[in-house]
Short mmCIF file of C-alpha atoms and ligand atoms in Angstrom, two decimals:
data_model
loop_
_atom_site.label_atom_id
_atom_site.label_comp_id
_atom_site.label_asym_id
_atom_site.label_seq_id
_atom_site.Cartn_x
_atom_site.Cartn_y
_atom_site.Cartn_z
CA UNK A 1 -5.63 27.69 5.41
CA UNK A 2 -5.37 25.00 8.24
CA UNK A 3 -2.90 25.73 11.33
CA UNK A 4 0.13 23.45 11.16
CA UNK A 5 2.82 22.26 14.06
CA UNK A 6 5.61 19.96 12.97
CA UNK A 7 9.22 19.27 14.41
CA UNK A 8 10.92 19.54 11.76
CA UNK A 9 15.04 18.21 11.46
CA UNK A 10 14.50 18.83 15.48
CA UNK A 11 13.35 22.34 15.21
CA UNK A 12 9.87 23.24 15.98
CA UNK A 13 7.43 25.16 13.39
CA UNK A 14 4.44 26.37 12.96
CA UNK A 15 2.77 27.57 10.03
CA UNK A 16 -0.88 28.42 8.24
CA UNK A 17 -0.95 26.04 5.18
CA UNK A 18 -3.88 25.17 1.96
CA UNK A 19 -5.28 22.00 3.13
CA UNK A 20 -3.66 20.65 -1.06
CA UNK A 21 0.09 21.73 -0.06
CA UNK A 22 1.93 18.75 -0.78
CA UNK A 23 4.37 17.84 2.32
CA UNK A 24 6.93 18.26 0.10
CA UNK A 25 6.30 21.83 -1.52
CA UNK A 26 5.51 22.98 2.91
CA UNK A 27 9.24 21.83 3.37
CA UNK A 28 10.71 23.01 0.35
CA UNK A 29 9.00 26.39 -0.16
CA UNK A 30 7.77 27.47 3.25
CA UNK A 31 10.85 25.65 5.70
CA UNK A 32 13.79 26.00 2.81
CA UNK A 33 14.51 23.25 3.07
CA UNK A 34 15.29 22.38 -0.86
CA UNK A 35 17.85 19.01 0.18
CA UNK A 36 14.39 16.92 -0.74
CA UNK A 37 13.81 16.93 -4.56
CA UNK A 38 11.05 16.38 -6.66
CA UNK A 39 11.53 13.72 -9.31
CA UNK A 40 8.70 12.01 -10.75
CA UNK A 41 5.69 14.31 -8.53
CA UNK A 42 3.51 10.90 -9.84
CA UNK A 43 4.75 8.68 -6.03
CA UNK A 44 7.23 6.44 -7.73
CA UNK A 45 10.58 7.87 -8.24
CA UNK A 46 11.28 8.23 -4.46
CA UNK A 47 13.39 11.14 -4.89
CA UNK A 48 11.02 13.37 -2.36
CA UNK A 49 11.73 10.65 0.89
CA UNK A 50 11.60 11.80 3.90
CA UNK A 51 11.54 10.56 7.34
CA UNK A 52 7.90 10.69 9.13
CA UNK A 53 8.35 9.31 12.66
CA UNK A 54 11.22 7.60 11.71
CA UNK A 55 9.54 6.10 8.44
CA UNK A 56 10.45 7.20 4.96
CA UNK A 57 7.37 8.42 3.26
CA UNK A 58 6.70 9.91 -0.34
CA UNK A 59 6.52 13.57 0.36
CA UNK A 60 5.07 14.45 -2.73
CA UNK A 61 1.94 11.83 -1.69
CA UNK A 62 1.30 13.46 1.90
CA UNK A 63 -0.66 16.81 2.92
CA UNK A 64 1.38 19.41 4.78
CA UNK A 65 -1.93 18.64 6.75
CA UNK A 66 -1.45 15.58 7.52
CA UNK A 67 2.24 16.07 8.83
CA UNK A 68 0.69 18.31 11.74
CA UNK A 69 1.87 16.59 15.14
CA UNK A 70 4.70 14.81 13.45
CA UNK A 71 8.24 14.55 13.39
CA UNK A 72 10.11 15.06 9.69
CA UNK A 73 14.29 14.58 9.06
CA UNK A 74 14.83 15.75 5.76
CA UNK A 75 18.41 15.39 4.73
CA UNK A 76 19.64 18.59 6.31
CA UNK A 77 18.95 16.69 9.72
CA UNK A 78 20.68 13.81 9.24
CA UNK A 79 24.83 15.06 10.00
CA UNK A 80 25.09 15.86 13.89
CA UNK A 81 27.54 18.88 14.92
CA UNK A 82 28.95 18.47 11.64
CA UNK A 83 29.82 14.97 11.39
CA UNK A 84 27.93 12.69 8.55
CA UNK A 85 25.80 10.20 9.04
CA UNK A 86 26.64 6.69 8.53
CA UNK A 87 24.93 6.29 5.85
CA UNK A 88 26.20 9.53 4.25
CA UNK A 89 29.47 8.40 4.66
CA UNK A 90 28.73 4.97 3.33
CA UNK A 91 27.52 6.97 0.00
CA UNK A 92 30.49 9.11 0.02
CA UNK A 93 33.23 6.09 0.53
CA UNK A 94 31.62 3.60 -1.42
CA UNK A 95 30.99 5.96 -4.42
CA UNK A 96 26.95 6.32 -4.05
CA UNK A 97 26.37 8.73 -6.22
CA UNK A 98 26.66 9.98 -9.44
CA UNK A 99 24.28 13.44 -10.54
CA UNK A 100 23.26 13.33 -6.93
CA UNK A 101 19.25 13.91 -8.01
CA UNK A 102 17.80 10.69 -5.87
CA UNK A 103 20.81 10.81 -3.09
CA UNK A 104 19.01 13.06 -0.47
CA UNK A 105 15.41 10.45 -0.95
CA UNK A 106 17.94 7.69 -1.01
CA UNK A 107 19.96 7.85 1.76
CA UNK A 108 16.51 8.54 3.93
CA UNK A 109 14.90 5.37 2.16
CA UNK A 110 18.29 3.59 3.60
CA UNK A 111 18.21 4.95 7.00
CA UNK A 112 14.19 3.80 7.11
CA UNK A 113 15.33 0.41 6.33
CA UNK A 114 18.48 -0.22 8.44
CA UNK A 115 16.68 1.02 11.05
CA UNK A 116 13.78 -0.57 10.95
CA UNK A 117 16.11 -3.74 10.52
CA UNK A 118 14.75 -5.73 7.18
CA UNK A 119 18.26 -4.64 5.51
CA UNK A 120 19.64 -8.18 6.16
CA UNK A 121 21.21 -8.84 3.08
CA UNK A 122 21.75 -8.06 0.04
CA UNK A 123 18.73 -8.92 -2.04
CA UNK A 124 16.22 -7.68 0.89
CA UNK A 125 18.43 -4.11 0.69
CA UNK A 126 17.51 -4.37 -3.07
CA UNK A 127 14.17 -4.83 -2.27
CA UNK A 128 14.36 -2.27 0.49
CA UNK A 129 15.20 -0.02 -1.75
CA UNK A 130 12.76 -0.73 -4.96
CA UNK A 131 10.62 2.28 -4.53
CA UNK A 132 13.74 4.76 -4.96
CA UNK A 133 15.06 5.64 -8.45
CA UNK A 134 18.43 6.17 -9.31
CA UNK A 135 18.21 7.38 -13.09
CA UNK A 136 22.12 7.72 -13.04
CA UNK A 137 21.88 3.67 -12.32
CA UNK A 138 24.20 3.99 -9.56
CA UNK A 139 22.52 1.31 -7.88
CA UNK A 140 25.27 -1.74 -7.11
CA UNK A 141 27.53 0.85 -5.09
CA UNK A 142 24.26 2.60 -3.06
CA UNK A 143 23.41 -1.21 -2.26
CA UNK A 144 27.41 -1.78 -0.94
CA UNK A 145 26.87 1.29 1.11
CA UNK A 146 24.03 -0.35 2.73
CA UNK A 147 25.16 -3.29 3.63
CA UNK A 148 28.46 -1.88 4.61
CA UNK A 149 26.31 0.25 7.16
CA UNK A 150 23.70 -2.46 7.98
CA UNK A 151 26.85 -5.31 8.85
CA UNK A 152 26.28 -7.45 5.79
CA UNK A 153 28.52 -6.05 3.57
CA UNK B 1 1.24 18.70 -9.79
CA UNK B 2 -1.00 20.01 -7.35
CA UNK B 3 -4.29 19.02 -6.24
CA UNK B 4 -7.13 21.33 -6.93
CA UNK B 5 -8.76 23.27 -3.01
CA UNK B 6 -10.24 21.27 -1.34
CA UNK B 7 -12.12 22.37 2.30
CA UNK B 8 -10.35 19.78 4.93
CA UNK B 9 -11.80 18.11 8.13
CA UNK B 10 -10.07 16.16 10.51
CA UNK B 11 -12.66 13.49 11.88
CA UNK B 12 -12.13 12.59 15.53
CA UNK B 13 -13.59 8.64 15.25
CA UNK B 14 -15.34 7.28 13.19
CA UNK B 15 -18.93 8.46 14.27
CA UNK B 16 -17.57 11.90 13.40
CA UNK B 17 -16.41 10.54 9.96
CA UNK B 18 -19.35 9.65 9.85
CA UNK B 19 -21.15 12.94 10.61
CA UNK B 20 -19.03 14.66 8.63
CA UNK B 21 -19.98 12.45 5.58
CA UNK B 22 -23.51 13.37 6.33
CA UNK B 23 -22.83 16.75 6.34
CA UNK B 24 -20.92 17.86 3.65
CA UNK B 25 -20.75 17.94 0.52
CA UNK B 26 -18.95 16.16 -2.16
CA UNK B 27 -16.40 14.56 0.47
CA UNK B 28 -14.66 11.72 0.53
CA UNK B 29 -12.64 10.01 3.57
CA UNK B 30 -8.49 10.30 3.32
CA UNK B 31 -6.92 7.45 4.90
CA UNK B 32 -3.65 6.76 3.77
CA UNK B 33 -3.70 9.32 0.46
CA UNK B 34 -1.67 6.86 -1.63
CA UNK B 35 -4.56 5.91 -4.40
CA UNK B 36 -6.56 9.14 -3.70
CA UNK B 37 -4.30 11.41 -3.69
CA UNK B 38 -1.81 10.76 -6.73
CA UNK B 39 -5.46 10.87 -8.36
CA UNK B 40 -6.10 14.38 -6.74
CA UNK B 41 -3.00 15.51 -8.68
CA UNK B 42 -3.70 14.05 -11.65
CA UNK B 43 -7.43 16.22 -11.37
CA UNK B 44 -8.60 12.98 -11.58
CA UNK B 45 -10.61 12.94 -8.35
CA UNK B 46 -11.50 16.56 -7.54
CA UNK B 47 -13.67 15.98 -4.45
CA UNK B 48 -14.78 19.27 -2.85
CA UNK B 49 -14.07 18.09 0.61
CA UNK B 50 -11.55 15.62 2.46
CA UNK B 51 -12.50 13.84 5.81
CA UNK B 52 -9.29 12.95 7.27
CA UNK B 53 -9.63 9.55 9.01
CA UNK B 54 -5.91 8.88 9.20
CA UNK B 55 -5.75 10.42 13.11
CA UNK B 56 -8.00 7.78 14.06
CA UNK B 57 -6.00 5.21 15.82
CA UNK B 58 -8.93 3.24 17.23
CA UNK B 59 -9.33 1.96 13.68
CA UNK B 60 -5.31 0.20 14.08
CA UNK B 61 -5.36 -3.20 15.15
CA UNK B 62 -5.43 -6.77 14.73
CA UNK B 63 -7.50 -8.86 17.41
CA UNK B 64 -8.08 -12.52 17.99
CA UNK B 65 -11.29 -14.13 18.02
CA UNK B 66 -12.68 -17.34 17.87
CA UNK B 67 -12.88 -18.20 14.39
CA UNK B 68 -11.18 -15.07 12.69
CA UNK B 69 -9.05 -12.67 12.92
CA UNK B 70 -9.90 -8.77 12.88
CA UNK B 71 -8.22 -6.52 10.82
CA UNK B 72 -9.01 -2.48 11.76
CA UNK B 73 -9.42 -0.39 8.04
CA UNK B 74 -6.84 1.75 9.49
CA UNK B 75 -4.10 -0.21 9.91
CA UNK B 76 -1.43 0.10 7.26
CA UNK B 77 0.25 -2.20 5.22
CA UNK B 78 3.39 -2.35 7.00
CA UNK B 79 1.59 -3.05 10.37
CA UNK B 80 -0.62 -6.28 8.19
CA UNK B 81 2.60 -7.39 7.59
CA UNK B 82 4.11 -7.28 10.71
CA UNK B 83 1.08 -8.43 12.75
CA UNK B 84 2.18 -12.13 14.37
CA UNK B 85 -1.83 -13.35 14.57
CA UNK B 86 -1.96 -12.80 10.83
CA UNK B 87 1.47 -14.26 10.49
CA UNK B 88 -0.11 -17.30 12.51
CA UNK B 89 -3.33 -17.53 11.32
CA UNK B 90 -3.64 -15.70 8.45
CA UNK B 91 -0.50 -15.78 6.29
CA UNK B 92 -1.35 -15.21 3.20
CA UNK B 93 -3.21 -11.62 4.28
CA UNK B 94 0.22 -10.58 5.80
CA UNK B 95 2.16 -11.93 2.69
CA UNK B 96 0.13 -9.79 0.19
CA UNK B 97 0.26 -6.32 2.01
CA UNK B 98 4.21 -7.23 2.31
CA UNK B 99 4.03 -7.27 -1.73
CA UNK B 100 1.99 -3.91 -2.16
CA UNK B 101 3.92 -1.51 -3.61
CA UNK B 102 7.24 -0.56 -2.05
CA UNK B 103 8.17 0.60 1.84
CA UNK B 104 6.83 4.24 1.65
CA UNK B 105 4.03 3.24 0.47
CA UNK B 106 3.38 0.38 2.70
CA UNK B 107 4.26 3.17 5.48
CA UNK B 108 1.09 4.87 4.22
CA UNK B 109 -1.76 2.79 2.78
CA UNK B 110 -4.08 0.85 4.63
CA UNK B 111 -5.59 -2.28 4.58
CA UNK B 112 -8.95 -0.37 4.47
CA UNK B 113 -8.11 2.39 1.72
CA UNK B 114 -6.64 -0.53 -0.73
CA UNK B 115 -10.60 -2.28 -0.51
CA UNK B 116 -12.94 0.47 -0.54
CA UNK B 117 -10.73 2.09 -3.90
CA UNK B 118 -12.04 -0.79 -5.54
CA UNK B 119 -9.41 -1.30 -7.76
CA UNK B 120 -8.78 -4.26 -9.73
CA UNK B 121 -5.77 -4.77 -9.38
CA UNK B 122 -4.90 -3.89 -5.86
CA UNK B 123 -3.53 -6.97 -4.08
CA UNK B 124 -5.60 -7.12 -1.31
CA UNK B 125 -9.05 -7.18 -2.40
CA UNK B 126 -7.74 -10.74 -4.25
CA UNK B 127 -7.06 -12.10 -1.43
CA UNK B 128 -9.63 -10.83 1.01
CA UNK B 129 -12.33 -12.46 -1.52
CA UNK B 130 -10.39 -15.65 -2.57
CA UNK B 131 -10.42 -16.27 2.06
CA UNK B 132 -14.43 -15.68 1.32
CA UNK B 133 -13.94 -13.00 4.32
CA UNK B 134 -16.03 -9.90 5.45
CA UNK B 135 -16.05 -6.30 5.43
CA UNK B 136 -18.24 -4.20 8.12
CA UNK B 137 -18.92 -1.29 7.35
CA UNK B 138 -20.56 1.87 9.48
CA UNK B 139 -22.89 4.04 8.99
CA UNK B 140 -25.64 6.13 10.33
CA UNK B 141 -27.68 3.17 10.40
CA UNK B 142 -24.50 1.26 12.85
CA UNK B 143 -22.38 -1.40 11.49
CA UNK B 144 -23.00 -4.25 8.62
CA UNK B 145 -21.26 -6.92 6.95
CA UNK B 146 -20.04 -7.40 3.56
CA UNK B 147 -19.68 -10.72 1.93
CA UNK B 148 -16.02 -10.03 0.16
CA UNK B 149 -18.24 -11.58 -2.84
CA UNK B 150 -20.23 -9.57 -2.52
CA UNK B 151 -18.38 -5.92 -1.78
CA UNK B 152 -16.73 -4.94 -5.12
CA UNK B 153 -18.87 -4.07 -7.81
CA UNK B 154 -17.28 -2.44 -10.50
CA UNK B 155 -13.85 -0.45 -11.38
CA UNK B 156 -13.02 1.62 -8.44
CA UNK B 157 -16.48 0.84 -6.93
CA UNK B 158 -17.83 -0.83 -4.14
CA UNK B 159 -21.11 -1.78 -1.41
CA UNK B 160 -20.09 0.93 0.39
CA UNK B 161 -22.56 3.51 0.94
CA UNK B 162 -21.78 7.24 0.84
CA UNK B 163 -22.42 7.72 4.22
CA UNK B 164 -20.44 4.19 5.45
CA UNK B 165 -16.86 4.11 6.36
CA UNK B 166 -15.01 0.48 6.04
CA UNK B 167 -14.46 -0.12 9.50
CA UNK B 168 -12.88 -3.68 9.88
CA UNK B 169 -12.20 -6.49 7.42
CA UNK B 170 -12.59 -10.25 9.20
CA UNK B 171 -10.80 -13.08 7.31
CA UNK B 172 -10.82 -17.09 8.66
CA UNK B 173 -8.36 -18.76 10.77
CA UNK B 174 -6.33 -21.17 8.71
CA UNK B 175 -6.62 -24.58 10.20
CA UNK B 176 -3.06 -27.33 9.45
CA UNK B 177 -5.09 -28.67 6.52
CA UNK B 178 -5.43 -25.11 4.49
CA UNK B 179 -2.48 -24.03 2.04
CA UNK B 180 -2.49 -20.80 0.37
CA UNK B 181 -0.56 -18.66 -2.39
CA UNK B 182 -0.14 -15.48 -3.37
CA UNK B 183 1.43 -15.47 -6.64
CA UNK B 184 1.96 -12.39 -8.09
CA UNK B 185 3.32 -11.20 -11.86
CA UNK B 186 4.42 -7.15 -12.44
CA UNK B 187 6.91 -6.10 -15.00
CA UNK B 188 8.61 -3.33 -13.00
CA UNK B 189 9.83 -2.50 -9.24
CA UNK B 190 6.94 -1.32 -6.90
CA UNK B 191 4.19 -1.73 -9.71
CA UNK B 192 0.35 -3.49 -9.60
CA UNK B 193 -0.19 -6.48 -10.36
CA UNK B 194 -0.19 -7.01 -14.13
CA UNK B 195 -2.04 -10.36 -12.85
CA UNK B 196 -2.45 -12.17 -9.29
CA UNK B 197 -3.57 -14.92 -8.16
CA UNK B 198 -4.70 -15.99 -4.13
CA UNK B 199 -5.27 -19.18 -3.66
CA UNK B 200 -6.41 -21.19 -0.50
CA UNK B 201 -6.94 -24.92 -0.30
CA UNK B 202 -8.03 -28.04 1.37
CA UNK B 203 -5.94 -30.76 1.22
CA UNK B 204 -6.24 -34.32 2.28
CA UNK B 205 -3.78 -37.28 1.36
CA UNK B 206 -1.62 -34.67 -0.16
CA UNK B 207 -3.73 -33.45 -2.97
CA UNK B 208 -6.05 -30.49 -3.00
CA UNK B 209 -9.73 -31.42 -2.13
CA UNK B 210 -11.14 -28.02 -2.71
CA UNK B 211 -9.66 -25.12 -4.15
CA UNK B 212 -10.83 -20.82 -3.63
CA UNK B 213 -9.43 -18.78 -6.23
CA UNK B 214 -9.50 -14.97 -6.73
CA UNK B 215 -7.30 -13.35 -10.10
CA UNK B 216 -6.16 -9.66 -9.63
CA UNK B 217 -7.05 -6.93 -13.26
CA UNK B 218 -8.91 -9.99 -14.93
CA UNK B 219 -11.45 -7.51 -15.32
CA UNK B 220 -13.79 -4.93 -13.67
CA UNK B 221 -13.66 -6.36 -10.08
CA UNK B 222 -11.33 -9.41 -8.23
CA UNK B 223 -13.32 -11.69 -9.67
CA UNK B 224 -13.23 -15.49 -7.87
CA UNK B 225 -11.93 -18.39 -11.38
CA UNK B 226 -15.24 -20.39 -10.69
CA UNK B 227 -14.21 -22.95 -13.00
CA UNK B 228 -10.68 -23.59 -11.85
CA UNK B 229 -12.84 -24.26 -8.21
CA UNK B 230 -14.91 -26.52 -10.00
CA UNK B 231 -12.31 -28.71 -11.17
CA UNK B 232 -10.52 -29.18 -8.28
CA UNK B 233 -13.74 -30.03 -6.62
CA UNK B 234 -14.39 -32.72 -9.00
CA UNK B 235 -11.23 -34.38 -8.72
CA UNK B 236 -9.36 -32.27 -11.66
CA UNK B 237 -5.74 -32.02 -11.51
CA UNK B 238 -4.30 -29.36 -11.02
CA UNK B 239 -2.92 -28.59 -14.95
CA UNK B 240 -6.36 -29.45 -16.09
CA UNK B 241 -8.21 -26.84 -13.54
CA UNK B 242 -6.02 -24.24 -14.05
CA UNK B 243 -6.11 -24.39 -17.58
CA UNK B 244 -9.57 -23.10 -17.35
CA UNK B 245 -8.22 -19.96 -14.85
CA UNK B 246 -8.87 -17.27 -17.47
CA UNK B 247 -12.82 -18.64 -18.41
CA UNK B 248 -15.78 -16.57 -17.73
CA UNK B 249 -12.50 -13.50 -17.46
CA UNK B 250 -12.00 -9.89 -19.76
CA UNK B 251 -9.15 -9.05 -18.80
CA UNK B 252 -7.99 -5.00 -19.62
CA UNK B 253 -5.42 -4.94 -22.48
CA UNK B 254 -2.84 -1.68 -21.02
CA UNK B 255 0.68 -0.98 -21.92
CA UNK B 256 1.90 -3.81 -19.22
CA UNK B 257 -0.12 -6.84 -20.90
CA UNK B 258 -2.72 -7.13 -23.64
CA UNK B 259 -6.28 -9.00 -22.58
CA UNK B 260 -4.49 -12.47 -24.64
CA UNK B 261 -1.08 -12.39 -22.14
CA UNK B 262 -2.93 -11.78 -19.51
CA UNK B 263 -5.32 -15.05 -20.04
CA UNK B 264 -2.17 -16.65 -20.43
CA UNK B 265 -0.50 -15.62 -17.31
CA UNK B 266 -4.16 -16.05 -15.32
CA UNK B 267 -3.56 -19.83 -16.43
CA UNK B 268 0.49 -20.39 -15.67
CA UNK B 269 -0.03 -18.44 -12.15
CA UNK B 270 -2.88 -20.32 -11.25
CA UNK B 271 -1.07 -23.06 -11.63
CA UNK B 272 2.23 -21.97 -10.12
CA UNK B 273 0.14 -21.47 -6.88
CA UNK B 274 -2.58 -24.28 -6.51
CA UNK B 275 1.18 -25.90 -6.80
CA UNK B 276 2.82 -23.57 -3.86
CA UNK B 277 -0.76 -23.88 -1.87
CA UNK B 278 -0.69 -28.05 -2.03
CA UNK B 279 2.12 -27.92 -0.09
CA UNK B 280 2.44 -24.75 1.81
C1 LIG C 301 3.98 4.29 -5.68
C2 LIG C 301 2.81 3.28 -5.04
C3 LIG C 301 2.22 2.00 -5.67
C4 LIG C 301 1.53 1.40 -5.36
N1 LIG C 301 1.77 -0.58 -5.53
C5 LIG C 301 0.38 -1.35 -5.54
C6 LIG C 301 0.66 -2.66 -5.39
O1 LIG C 301 1.54 -3.51 -6.11
N2 LIG C 301 -0.34 -3.56 -5.30
C7 LIG C 301 -1.54 -2.39 -4.44
O2 LIG C 301 -2.77 -2.98 -3.72
N3 LIG C 301 -1.89 -1.36 -4.27
C8 LIG C 301 -0.70 -0.12 -4.48
N4 LIG C 301 -0.94 0.90 -3.97
C9 LIG C 301 -1.74 1.34 -3.40
C10 LIG C 301 -1.92 1.31 -1.91
O3 LIG C 301 -1.92 -0.08 -1.59
C11 LIG C 301 -2.75 1.83 -1.24
O4 LIG C 301 -2.33 2.57 0.49
C12 LIG C 301 -4.09 2.15 -1.65
O5 LIG C 301 -4.97 1.85 -2.44
C13 LIG C 301 -5.08 2.48 -0.55
O6 LIG C 301 -5.25 3.07 1.24
P1 LIG C 301 -5.45 4.30 0.94
O7 LIG C 301 -4.97 4.05 2.99
O8 LIG C 301 -3.76 5.19 1.00
O9 LIG C 301 -6.19 4.95 0.90
P2 LIG C 301 -6.98 6.36 0.75
O10 LIG C 301 -5.87 6.84 -0.72
O11 LIG C 301 -6.18 7.31 1.33
O12 LIG C 301 -7.98 6.18 -0.15
C14 LIG C 301 -8.81 5.22 -0.89
C15 LIG C 301 -9.68 5.49 -1.17
O13 LIG C 301 -10.34 4.79 -0.73
C16 LIG C 301 -11.67 5.38 0.42
N5 LIG C 301 -11.50 4.92 2.11
C17 LIG C 301 -9.88 5.17 2.31
N6 LIG C 301 -10.23 4.48 3.69
C18 LIG C 301 -11.89 4.04 3.53
C19 LIG C 301 -12.70 3.40 5.00
N7 LIG C 301 -12.06 3.84 5.62
N8 LIG C 301 -13.90 3.51 4.36
C20 LIG C 301 -14.09 3.79 3.36
N9 LIG C 301 -14.00 3.92 2.39
C21 LIG C 301 -12.49 4.57 2.22
C22 LIG C 301 -10.76 7.06 0.10
O14 LIG C 301 -12.27 8.43 0.37
C23 LIG C 301 -10.18 6.22 -1.19
O15 LIG C 301 -11.66 7.26 -2.19
C24 LIG C 301 0.69 1.83 -4.48
C25 LIG C 301 0.23 3.29 -4.52
C26 LIG C 301 1.63 3.85 -5.02
C27 LIG C 301 1.16 5.24 -4.18
S1 LIG C 302 8.83 13.08 -6.48
FE1 LIG C 302 7.79 11.71 -5.14
S2 LIG C 302 8.32 10.15 -5.50
FE2 LIG C 302 8.58 11.07 -6.62
S1 LIG C 303 22.68 9.60 -9.11
FE1 LIG C 303 22.14 10.31 -10.52
S2 LIG C 303 19.76 9.65 -10.20
FE2 LIG C 303 21.08 8.60 -8.72
#
């Protein structure tokens, strides 16, 4: 077991984890942050995307021990004082979800993309979200929502 | 999917990582983990110990030297893509790093991990090969520079010794008469290349005098298209030279493409790459 200290959504956690525990399971099963979904479990679909130090990362492809000392944001940590984050609100406004399974990862990938300044036009948004799959094929509205927040609609 | 159990050590420095490699049985370095962890989850890889080098911040850099640019092995794809020195002096590297996987992969994966992994389908190995780059390995006996041409020895195999850490990658500064192209074909988003071509050419009076062409996913290692290079050196046209691109290769057949289709792609993509390099 290894001692890990991390911030998740602004809350400090210290816990003992087995080295082979993936970050996504540390978040879901140890911290109860079940908003982060596991889709493919093979680093492909992006459903498990969270922000590590502000950058989108597939949490099924990172060990909990690698997250020692980092700041993590999951979908539960985006809204402030009951107000949806701009990207969450835009997903709502643009009907950018159907079943919702890809949504937490998609929203966090979009936040990272917009914050990095790379969401410069529709093509860049489509490429910037290539690590996230939506099996309900709602890409059109997802791209519209992200473009809206990025101010390139 | 959960990896088989392993011991975990954090390397505080490169020397510490080398010492740990010597001290632990069946140990592997963990950099970004974006090749190693997927393999471990599938239990294709079951090292007894992981040595995490991901916290060695002094191996993440891009520096200018007299004739070359030095890239720290732990520089993430994202930082290689954005590096102003590479964009100015060796843009094929930053461009190709931006083609790796997707943003999430580029936030974690490192250039050193990409090269040390030795996957012939990866993007950066072919680019470093086309550039005749150099890889610096550090071991118990010190540093040694390995030319890219000698580095890749087989599928997932490299010239690195078990106790060596790849610390730096050196690529030449490209002058105004040098053109380049990295032309990658893949069928799905975020995928590895079905085939990719890295071309670095010397131009004079509007035509190509010399070309260095490396192919990804056309054999057990990234390989030079030597017949194409020879044809260009002898004054052959781009059309004639690119028709020879698949000579001497042994491309795999898999879900993405048959060997024949890969040979076809190598010819077509080499033509496109040389045409682009002639004007860029
Ligand atoms: C969904 C997905 C898509 C991808 N798409 C592409 C793609 O399109 N093109 C592409 O090229 N790659 C792709 N990759 C792979 C990606 O580029 C990896 O980041 C890279 O291959 C490995 O780098 P890493 O830092 O993650 O290394 P790790 O996974 O940590 O390590 C890989 C191997 O290299 C060894 N190693 C790592 N660093 C060193 C070092 N400094 N010295 C010695 N040995 C070392 C490790 O022991 C291990 O054996 C993809 C990965 C994923 C998950
Ligand atoms: S569950 Fe992590 S990428 Fe699909
Ligand atoms: S909304 Fe169903 S997978 Fe995207």
